[in-house]
């Protein structure tokens, strides 16, 4: 194989690779993952739902949400099943 | 705790529209906007009619969030996808992107209390969608949050009213783990076992299929 | 989740875009898309501007209280249907701000349908379409008047009419939406006025059920409960579209299905309920008896009947068997119903293989000229299968309005006083005693004593009461004044004749939270002569209501009556004051007063609802409304969580507030709750269930028709009795003689003996006879056989008879209807002459489509209330006719086009066409909830300003035809004829 062809091939591969890189990063797509920094939520500012006097902490709020979700099944009612 | 999710059990949905009106009731959404709708396929076809309630699915990888030119969307810790109406420019790109048709745009100017035209529903219309009853960026439970986004039930330890009021408990909404447990129990009772999600169930031949019409269970 | 169709066949377009265009390409369209497209045109303009977002802010501004205020939660019950879903209403500063689900309720477990999820709208005051103040029709327009003026003029007119024509010239259309106490007071009210001319929606809803079933086995009510369906193996829907009419009941039905129960739906339409069926059978409208007996044919032919049950507890099955085997052969049944022998056999086998099972019905069975026979045939089917009187099996009759059961039980019926006591001299003696009213005084109020025992005119024929030739009516004169007290006109057939009647009326009064279509229909033709009085909704008052499963629930008052409205019982009292019987209404006589007055809205006096319930408790022994005191009911409502959702029973529990022990009670103390509250009977969740002790809710079939007939024993067989019963064979109903014969008379206390002497279990005011019977584990109403043969009905064995307007003259010849009746409920009632004329006029050729009407989930009843709720109205914006693709194509009709629907009485109704395969090619379906259009013309100008419903449409019953049940005067709205053509 001639040098020219080898170089062309290498350039083609490099070009394809660079395109792949460009397409992978997308067009400045914002991150979809939940952003956490130092163990705390660091996304857009919005008061978390578990804050406030009603629940005295995140764990209690989560427990209440789980309990309430279970109410959506009639099987959990005594005699519902 | 798992992400918040919706799940609508099409075996139970009877298209009663309780979810639709519960949402309108709780958030006082004006005429013409329905954050949640019931979709029926094969309407009137013997043995094939199925209904399902659809609203924003609060996707883990939300297309609306990906395409918004002003980046007005955000995701809360619980996995709820919300947006900021103050930033929204009403371009409708999220509407293009969403596979469920969740973003809604009002057809006309609805005025807020006090009589002045607001930006919440402008001439082109700020996008409005299901918030999983989690309000928006405004302070939880405030007047501003209610008038722009509706009620924030999650901050009260409650769940979306549509799911809580579903007539047959077809629509489930809440902690994804608990929902999976509830649904798994039903599926086990129905006797489909592992096949409930399978290719055979969705596309397979008659006889491999559902509990309706030709069951010999 | 099963989202895609499993069978190969016509593929459904996969992409969103092509689905959107599917309808344009001529395929059938689903109802949602159909309405979404039509909705956008209406929603954008007028209405959206009226509905600002944050309504809370605006409401607060009007009420002018501080932004933060005391928050209370009131527990109430949805006012739409008889499932009885509980609601927690959150009230802040007197404004109803939120609505929360009640997960604790054993009946609905937090669930609602669209209507229940939107009831808070009743408390919203801005942009309300409510009737806000009294109005009078003057020069064709509705003008505001004061309550005083309205009362004055109405009472003057009524008194004048009474003097000229007698008290029977008044007819009151009472309400199934009044609570128990209000409906009871209304029955008293009309009795004190001096007439039996009062009736309510039950007439056109389940009157044929009540008559048919009560005559079969004792009580004409739902035998079990929605919850009990969880214990069933087979749920057979014939004439019920529960998914739209009783959506929350489907929670229990689908739970049962999930656990292995089979769901069978038989309906001329493939309804949303049918979409959940294991087996769907399409049958011709109006052929239910043939269908049911066709099933029985296979059951008898294969020996699948429950022989022991029949031998022990049924009378007359042999005669039924004879008819079934000879007349309802597979070939005959196929000819009549259109159902093949194979399908009939499979359905019968499914029923037989899966027991216990229910048959479930609503209007599909009742609204026929032989409705009384259809309901009996259903009961006979259950008896034959041994499915009656047990948990998981029976006749689950789904009642309609929120309190139609209670209103039927103790309220305004034309053929009986409260509690089904009838109108005999004994009944009047009993009730005037309970009311503390002088019987002779009451007699003086009536035109004559024999008018007291004559059935009144029915709600379904009030128009004929006005229009019929006076000599043909069995009362002194025609009707001259009509009060629509919580009743719509458009749910009744022959709307055109109602308008004719309105032209002739001297006076029409509408008492309703909404003006209702009556106001518009009247104003369309008249310049004056009508008044509208604003009653408040059930959320603005309190009281008890009875759900379809006979459980009684107590509503708390959520908010004060809005605008200038008043409670119905305040209006009853205030009118009674003007008409001269206020004292009698309260039972004030001889130093005693049964019902005290308390301060209601604005300090005005109104009867105390709790006192009224106590009076009901004192007098209603027949159906056991005696144990459900306000205290017990309220304790139940406060402690809903202790009741098991499958059995409805409380395993334990004590009410914190009163210390009442809930152990053993069934939720809502479903009647019969025998004896006084001291007996502490827990209620009867499943009727006729002999597997339980009577004090555990056990029950037998009622002994009502004597001990024997033609030598055949009518009492239950030896060994058939409720658990623990000291009498182990059949026994008649309990009276003082029986007690003495049994040697149980000495069990009565001295006081009880005084009152019980000469009385029976229904008339003994001490309750001692019932108490002693219960003490010996016997059921007070006896232990008899159910009657498969009802000898006191025109057709002793149920019989198929073609509808009056039948599409099959060949079948009319083989299965003709009844002969005309000279006088039924005071009016001549035609059958044969109508049917013969229909055949001779060849109506089946001019009107080849069978017309059936029914319900939508978003609306209820006449619809003016729900169509005034924007959250519901948005979902159904046009009245429509469901048309099969063939029927549409033959007429060149496109989907979503306006068409003219014409009926044999010559009316032309403008509705949209919805092309769908739900209906067969020869049948069409139209919902009956719409009104506000008349033959294509919008009647908005005839409503009071600002009070027309948001959505108006053609009322199908405007063109409704004649046809009434021969026993109860039920209307035949499920089967008629029509033609459609492009507009």
PDB file of C-alpha atoms in Angstrom, chain B residues 7-22 24-35 37-52 85 95-101 107-114 120-121 128 143 146-153 156 158 161 164-169 183 185-187 189-192 196-197 201-206 209-217, chain C residues 1-8 12 14 16 19-20 28-33 36 39-40 42-45 47-49 51-58 60 97-101 103 108-121 124 126 242-244 246-251 254-255 257-260 262 270-272 274-280 282 857-858 869-877 882 914 916-919 950-951:
ATOM      1  CA  UNK B   7     -48.092   3.496  36.723  1.00  0.00           C
ATOM      2  CA  UNK B   8     -51.469   2.933  35.111  1.00  0.00           C
ATOM      3  CA  UNK B   9     -52.790  -0.593  35.179  1.00  0.00           C
ATOM      4  CA  UNK B  10     -54.656  -0.982  31.906  1.00  0.00           C
ATOM      5  CA  UNK B  11     -56.449  -4.055  33.216  1.00  0.00           C
ATOM      6  CA  UNK B  12     -58.269  -1.856  35.664  1.00  0.00           C
ATOM      7  CA  UNK B  13     -58.660   1.480  33.940  1.00  0.00           C
ATOM      8  CA  UNK B  14     -62.317   2.026  33.058  1.00  0.00           C
ATOM      9  CA  UNK B  15     -61.900   5.505  31.576  1.00  0.00           C
ATOM     10  CA  UNK B  16     -63.919   7.113  34.346  1.00  0.00           C
ATOM     11  CA  UNK B  17     -61.931  10.355  34.182  1.00  0.00           C
ATOM     12  CA  UNK B  18     -61.631  10.717  37.959  1.00  0.00           C
ATOM     13  CA  UNK B  19     -57.926  11.360  37.492  1.00  0.00           C
ATOM     14  CA  UNK B  20     -58.659  14.119  34.998  1.00  0.00           C
ATOM     15  CA  UNK B  21     -61.146  15.950  37.204  1.00  0.00           C
ATOM     16  CA  UNK B  22     -59.227  15.371  40.429  1.00  0.00           C
ATOM     17  CA  UNK B  24     -58.516  20.062  37.672  1.00  0.00           C
ATOM     18  CA  UNK B  25     -60.086  20.281  41.110  1.00  0.00           C
ATOM     19  CA  UNK B  26     -56.857  20.350  43.073  1.00  0.00           C
ATOM     20  CA  UNK B  27     -54.993  22.797  40.853  1.00  0.00           C
ATOM     21  CA  UNK B  28     -57.917  24.773  39.421  1.00  0.00           C
ATOM     22  CA  UNK B  29     -56.649  24.331  35.920  1.00  0.00           C
ATOM     23  CA  UNK B  30     -58.707  26.361  33.456  1.00  0.00           C
ATOM     24  CA  UNK B  31     -60.953  25.079  30.712  1.00  0.00           C
ATOM     25  CA  UNK B  32     -59.020  23.750  27.770  1.00  0.00           C
ATOM     26  CA  UNK B  33     -56.042  22.464  29.673  1.00  0.00           C
ATOM     27  CA  UNK B  34     -56.018  18.912  30.878  1.00  0.00           C
ATOM     28  CA  UNK B  35     -52.800  17.903  32.508  1.00  0.00           C
ATOM     29  CA  UNK B  37     -56.032  12.534  29.939  1.00  0.00           C
ATOM     30  CA  UNK B  38     -57.326   9.051  29.467  1.00  0.00           C
ATOM     31  CA  UNK B  39     -56.425   7.362  26.229  1.00  0.00           C
ATOM     32  CA  UNK B  40     -58.515   4.522  24.892  1.00  0.00           C
ATOM     33  CA  UNK B  41     -57.355   2.297  22.113  1.00  0.00           C
ATOM     34  CA  UNK B  42     -59.609   0.074  20.039  1.00  0.00           C
ATOM     35  CA  UNK B  43     -62.630   1.921  21.356  1.00  0.00           C
ATOM     36  CA  UNK B  44     -65.702  -0.213  20.894  1.00  0.00           C
ATOM     37  CA  UNK B  45     -63.840  -3.216  19.526  1.00  0.00           C
ATOM     38  CA  UNK B  46     -65.011  -6.369  21.204  1.00  0.00           C
ATOM     39  CA  UNK B  47     -62.261  -7.948  23.258  1.00  0.00           C
ATOM     40  CA  UNK B  48     -59.685  -5.317  22.400  1.00  0.00           C
ATOM     41  CA  UNK B  49     -60.625  -2.077  24.101  1.00  0.00           C
ATOM     42  CA  UNK B  50     -58.111  -0.829  26.632  1.00  0.00           C
ATOM     43  CA  UNK B  51     -57.797   2.454  28.463  1.00  0.00           C
ATOM     44  CA  UNK B  52     -54.931   4.137  30.152  1.00  0.00           C
ATOM     45  CA  UNK B  85     -42.834  29.353  34.176  1.00  0.00           C
ATOM     46  CA  UNK B  95     -44.205  19.627  23.231  1.00  0.00           C
ATOM     47  CA  UNK B  96     -42.487  18.303  20.113  1.00  0.00           C
ATOM     48  CA  UNK B  97     -40.070  16.259  22.132  1.00  0.00           C
ATOM     49  CA  UNK B  98     -42.443  14.670  24.611  1.00  0.00           C
ATOM     50  CA  UNK B  99     -43.700  11.242  23.517  1.00  0.00           C
ATOM     51  CA  UNK B 100     -46.714  11.516  25.841  1.00  0.00           C
ATOM     52  CA  UNK B 101     -48.068  14.923  24.904  1.00  0.00           C
ATOM     53  CA  UNK B 107     -55.513  28.747  23.733  1.00  0.00           C
ATOM     54  CA  UNK B 108     -56.229  32.150  25.154  1.00  0.00           C
ATOM     55  CA  UNK B 109     -55.411  34.637  27.838  1.00  0.00           C
ATOM     56  CA  UNK B 110     -56.860  33.624  31.171  1.00  0.00           C
ATOM     57  CA  UNK B 111     -56.611  36.377  33.741  1.00  0.00           C
ATOM     58  CA  UNK B 112     -55.484  35.908  37.301  1.00  0.00           C
ATOM     59  CA  UNK B 113     -57.153  37.397  40.372  1.00  0.00           C
ATOM     60  CA  UNK B 114     -57.087  41.164  40.278  1.00  0.00           C
ATOM     61  CA  UNK B 120     -48.556  32.344  33.394  1.00  0.00           C
ATOM     62  CA  UNK B 121     -50.861  31.947  30.428  1.00  0.00           C
ATOM     63  CA  UNK B 128     -48.219  23.919  31.713  1.00  0.00           C
ATOM     64  CA  UNK B 143     -50.001  31.670  46.959  1.00  0.00           C
ATOM     65  CA  UNK B 146     -50.591  27.695  43.775  1.00  0.00           C
ATOM     66  CA  UNK B 147     -51.544  30.224  41.141  1.00  0.00           C
ATOM     67  CA  UNK B 148     -48.745  29.272  38.776  1.00  0.00           C
ATOM     68  CA  UNK B 149     -48.348  25.561  39.267  1.00  0.00           C
ATOM     69  CA  UNK B 150     -51.141  24.318  41.471  1.00  0.00           C
ATOM     70  CA  UNK B 151     -51.027  22.594  44.791  1.00  0.00           C
ATOM     71  CA  UNK B 152     -47.894  21.088  46.291  1.00  0.00           C
ATOM     72  CA  UNK B 153     -49.194  17.896  47.859  1.00  0.00           C
ATOM     73  CA  UNK B 156     -47.687  17.908  52.708  1.00  0.00           C
ATOM     74  CA  UNK B 158     -49.466  13.449  50.238  1.00  0.00           C
ATOM     75  CA  UNK B 161     -54.634  13.382  43.772  1.00  0.00           C
ATOM     76  CA  UNK B 164     -55.238   8.756  45.202  1.00  0.00           C
ATOM     77  CA  UNK B 165     -58.714   9.143  43.740  1.00  0.00           C
ATOM     78  CA  UNK B 166     -58.575   6.616  40.906  1.00  0.00           C
ATOM     79  CA  UNK B 167     -61.887   4.741  40.937  1.00  0.00           C
ATOM     80  CA  UNK B 168     -60.445   1.277  40.489  1.00  0.00           C
ATOM     81  CA  UNK B 169     -56.908   1.974  41.735  1.00  0.00           C
ATOM     82  CA  UNK B 183     -48.284  -4.004  40.903  1.00  0.00           C
ATOM     83  CA  UNK B 185     -48.854  -8.400  43.921  1.00  0.00           C
ATOM     84  CA  UNK B 186     -51.660  -7.842  41.445  1.00  0.00           C
ATOM     85  CA  UNK B 187     -49.796  -9.508  38.683  1.00  0.00           C
ATOM     86  CA  UNK B 189     -52.709 -12.806  41.812  1.00  0.00           C
ATOM     87  CA  UNK B 190     -53.691 -12.594  38.149  1.00  0.00           C
ATOM     88  CA  UNK B 191     -51.431 -15.523  37.486  1.00  0.00           C
ATOM     89  CA  UNK B 192     -49.270 -14.127  34.770  1.00  0.00           C
ATOM     90  CA  UNK B 196     -46.454 -10.021  32.286  1.00  0.00           C
ATOM     91  CA  UNK B 197     -43.732  -7.935  30.739  1.00  0.00           C
ATOM     92  CA  UNK B 201     -47.731 -10.944  26.207  1.00  0.00           C
ATOM     93  CA  UNK B 202     -47.495  -7.832  24.113  1.00  0.00           C
ATOM     94  CA  UNK B 203     -47.175  -9.237  20.604  1.00  0.00           C
ATOM     95  CA  UNK B 204     -47.655 -12.937  20.840  1.00  0.00           C
ATOM     96  CA  UNK B 205     -50.284 -15.267  19.580  1.00  0.00           C
ATOM     97  CA  UNK B 206     -53.790 -15.695  20.976  1.00  0.00           C
ATOM     98  CA  UNK B 209     -52.425 -13.656  26.180  1.00  0.00           C
ATOM     99  CA  UNK B 210     -54.565 -11.612  28.442  1.00  0.00           C
ATOM    100  CA  UNK B 211     -57.281 -12.419  30.909  1.00  0.00           C
ATOM    101  CA  UNK B 212     -59.956 -10.858  28.763  1.00  0.00           C
ATOM    102  CA  UNK B 213     -62.228 -12.303  26.148  1.00  0.00           C
ATOM    103  CA  UNK B 214     -60.878 -15.759  25.560  1.00  0.00           C
ATOM    104  CA  UNK B 215     -59.554 -16.775  28.910  1.00  0.00           C
ATOM    105  CA  UNK B 216     -59.771 -20.360  29.936  1.00  0.00           C
ATOM    106  CA  UNK B 217     -58.329 -19.683  33.375  1.00  0.00           C
TER     107      UNK B 217
ATOM    108  CA  UNK C   1     -49.621  -4.083  31.117  1.00  0.00           C
ATOM    109  CA  UNK C   2     -51.368  -5.161  28.006  1.00  0.00           C
ATOM    110  CA  UNK C   3     -51.463  -2.264  25.642  1.00  0.00           C
ATOM    111  CA  UNK C   4     -51.511  -3.761  22.211  1.00  0.00           C
ATOM    112  CA  UNK C   5     -54.042  -5.924  20.538  1.00  0.00           C
ATOM    113  CA  UNK C   6     -53.124  -9.520  20.567  1.00  0.00           C
ATOM    114  CA  UNK C   7     -55.065 -10.804  17.630  1.00  0.00           C
ATOM    115  CA  UNK C   8     -53.809 -10.352  14.150  1.00  0.00           C
ATOM    116  CA  UNK C  12     -53.674  -0.071  14.576  1.00  0.00           C
ATOM    117  CA  UNK C  14     -48.364   2.859  15.315  1.00  0.00           C
ATOM    118  CA  UNK C  16     -48.964   9.345  16.717  1.00  0.00           C
ATOM    119  CA  UNK C  19     -53.344   7.735  14.609  1.00  0.00           C
ATOM    120  CA  UNK C  20     -54.478  11.311  14.516  1.00  0.00           C
ATOM    121  CA  UNK C  28     -63.945   4.316  13.552  1.00  0.00           C
ATOM    122  CA  UNK C  29     -62.967   6.810  16.144  1.00  0.00           C
ATOM    123  CA  UNK C  30     -62.694   6.613  19.886  1.00  0.00           C
ATOM    124  CA  UNK C  31     -64.822   8.811  22.048  1.00  0.00           C
ATOM    125  CA  UNK C  32     -61.902  10.749  23.542  1.00  0.00           C
ATOM    126  CA  UNK C  33     -60.530  11.893  20.201  1.00  0.00           C
ATOM    127  CA  UNK C  36     -61.167  16.410  22.080  1.00  0.00           C
ATOM    128  CA  UNK C  39     -63.892  20.528  22.594  1.00  0.00           C
ATOM    129  CA  UNK C  40     -61.198  22.841  21.374  1.00  0.00           C
ATOM    130  CA  UNK C  42     -65.819  25.641  22.399  1.00  0.00           C
ATOM    131  CA  UNK C  43     -63.230  25.874  25.121  1.00  0.00           C
ATOM    132  CA  UNK C  44     -61.118  28.602  23.652  1.00  0.00           C
ATOM    133  CA  UNK C  45     -63.511  31.475  23.549  1.00  0.00           C
ATOM    134  CA  UNK C  47     -65.572  29.899  28.842  1.00  0.00           C
ATOM    135  CA  UNK C  48     -61.829  30.189  29.238  1.00  0.00           C
ATOM    136  CA  UNK C  49     -62.136  33.899  29.839  1.00  0.00           C
ATOM    137  CA  UNK C  51     -62.328  30.972  34.546  1.00  0.00           C
ATOM    138  CA  UNK C  52     -59.353  32.668  36.065  1.00  0.00           C
ATOM    139  CA  UNK C  53     -56.696  30.459  37.442  1.00  0.00           C
ATOM    140  CA  UNK C  54     -56.193  30.739  41.260  1.00  0.00           C
ATOM    141  CA  UNK C  55     -59.872  30.668  42.130  1.00  0.00           C
ATOM    142  CA  UNK C  56     -59.030  30.438  45.802  1.00  0.00           C
ATOM    143  CA  UNK C  57     -57.805  33.994  45.765  1.00  0.00           C
ATOM    144  CA  UNK C  58     -61.007  35.239  44.244  1.00  0.00           C
ATOM    145  CA  UNK C  60     -61.440  34.648  49.520  1.00  0.00           C
ATOM    146  CA  UNK C  97     -61.101  24.966  49.724  1.00  0.00           C
ATOM    147  CA  UNK C  98     -60.031  21.372  49.224  1.00  0.00           C
ATOM    148  CA  UNK C  99     -61.229  17.862  48.899  1.00  0.00           C
ATOM    149  CA  UNK C 100     -59.333  14.821  50.187  1.00  0.00           C
ATOM    150  CA  UNK C 101     -59.949  11.108  49.629  1.00  0.00           C
ATOM    151  CA  UNK C 103     -59.003   5.903  52.393  1.00  0.00           C
ATOM    152  CA  UNK C 108     -64.807   3.252  48.349  1.00  0.00           C
ATOM    153  CA  UNK C 109     -61.371   3.137  50.032  1.00  0.00           C
ATOM    154  CA  UNK C 110     -60.587   6.643  48.832  1.00  0.00           C
ATOM    155  CA  UNK C 111     -61.637   6.082  45.233  1.00  0.00           C
ATOM    156  CA  UNK C 112     -63.887   8.337  43.201  1.00  0.00           C
ATOM    157  CA  UNK C 113     -65.116   8.714  39.672  1.00  0.00           C
ATOM    158  CA  UNK C 114     -64.977  11.963  37.714  1.00  0.00           C
ATOM    159  CA  UNK C 115     -68.078  13.251  39.490  1.00  0.00           C
ATOM    160  CA  UNK C 116     -66.910  12.434  42.994  1.00  0.00           C
ATOM    161  CA  UNK C 117     -63.506  13.928  42.245  1.00  0.00           C
ATOM    162  CA  UNK C 118     -65.141  17.211  41.285  1.00  0.00           C
ATOM    163  CA  UNK C 119     -67.799  17.817  43.965  1.00  0.00           C
ATOM    164  CA  UNK C 120     -65.912  20.733  45.470  1.00  0.00           C
ATOM    165  CA  UNK C 121     -67.164  22.784  42.560  1.00  0.00           C
ATOM    166  CA  UNK C 124     -67.383  27.656  44.383  1.00  0.00           C
ATOM    167  CA  UNK C 126     -67.886  32.884  41.396  1.00  0.00           C
ATOM    168  CA  UNK C 242     -71.220  -0.217  35.926  1.00  0.00           C
ATOM    169  CA  UNK C 243     -67.991   1.192  34.523  1.00  0.00           C
ATOM    170  CA  UNK C 244     -69.876   4.383  33.691  1.00  0.00           C
ATOM    171  CA  UNK C 246     -71.155   2.999  39.231  1.00  0.00           C
ATOM    172  CA  UNK C 247     -67.439   3.303  38.511  1.00  0.00           C
ATOM    173  CA  UNK C 248     -66.182   2.751  42.030  1.00  0.00           C
ATOM    174  CA  UNK C 249     -68.127  -0.506  42.255  1.00  0.00           C
ATOM    175  CA  UNK C 250     -65.710  -1.736  39.597  1.00  0.00           C
ATOM    176  CA  UNK C 251     -62.956  -1.562  42.199  1.00  0.00           C
ATOM    177  CA  UNK C 254     -62.116  -6.008  39.193  1.00  0.00           C
ATOM    178  CA  UNK C 255     -60.541  -7.100  42.450  1.00  0.00           C
ATOM    179  CA  UNK C 257     -61.862 -10.721  38.663  1.00  0.00           C
ATOM    180  CA  UNK C 258     -58.204 -10.493  39.519  1.00  0.00           C
ATOM    181  CA  UNK C 259     -58.758 -13.202  42.093  1.00  0.00           C
ATOM    182  CA  UNK C 260     -60.337 -15.575  39.624  1.00  0.00           C
ATOM    183  CA  UNK C 262     -65.482 -14.642  35.868  1.00  0.00           C
ATOM    184  CA  UNK C 270     -70.216  -3.267  23.885  1.00  0.00           C
ATOM    185  CA  UNK C 271     -69.904  -0.992  26.892  1.00  0.00           C
ATOM    186  CA  UNK C 272     -66.851  -0.038  28.911  1.00  0.00           C
ATOM    187  CA  UNK C 274     -68.032  -5.220  28.586  1.00  0.00           C
ATOM    188  CA  UNK C 275     -64.433  -4.260  27.820  1.00  0.00           C
ATOM    189  CA  UNK C 276     -63.511  -5.862  31.127  1.00  0.00           C
ATOM    190  CA  UNK C 277     -65.552  -9.015  30.582  1.00  0.00           C
ATOM    191  CA  UNK C 278     -64.308 -12.541  30.210  1.00  0.00           C
ATOM    192  CA  UNK C 279     -67.349 -13.140  28.078  1.00  0.00           C
ATOM    193  CA  UNK C 280     -69.419 -10.575  26.214  1.00  0.00           C
ATOM    194  CA  UNK C 282     -74.614  -9.057  22.401  1.00  0.00           C
ATOM    195  CA  UNK C 857     -69.695   8.655  33.564  1.00  0.00           C
ATOM    196  CA  UNK C 858     -69.208  12.425  33.517  1.00  0.00           C
ATOM    197  CA  UNK C 869     -69.571  21.985  36.576  1.00  0.00           C
ATOM    198  CA  UNK C 870     -66.803  23.086  34.191  1.00  0.00           C
ATOM    199  CA  UNK C 871     -64.481  20.282  35.203  1.00  0.00           C
ATOM    200  CA  UNK C 872     -67.043  17.733  34.081  1.00  0.00           C
ATOM    201  CA  UNK C 873     -68.659  19.692  31.285  1.00  0.00           C
ATOM    202  CA  UNK C 874     -65.392  20.017  29.432  1.00  0.00           C
ATOM    203  CA  UNK C 875     -65.220  16.265  29.029  1.00  0.00           C
ATOM    204  CA  UNK C 876     -68.541  15.800  27.210  1.00  0.00           C
ATOM    205  CA  UNK C 877     -69.529  18.813  25.180  1.00  0.00           C
ATOM    206  CA  UNK C 882     -73.555   6.076  18.576  1.00  0.00           C
ATOM    207  CA  UNK C 914     -70.248   9.097  16.649  1.00  0.00           C
ATOM    208  CA  UNK C 916     -68.422   3.172  16.387  1.00  0.00           C
ATOM    209  CA  UNK C 917     -68.758  -0.575  16.471  1.00  0.00           C
ATOM    210  CA  UNK C 918     -69.958  -0.474  20.062  1.00  0.00           C
ATOM    211  CA  UNK C 919     -73.503  -0.830  18.811  1.00  0.00           C
ATOM    212  CA  UNK C 950     -72.321  25.446  30.530  1.00  0.00           C
ATOM    213  CA  UNK C 951     -73.044  22.605  28.171  1.00  0.00           C
TER     214      UNK C 951
END
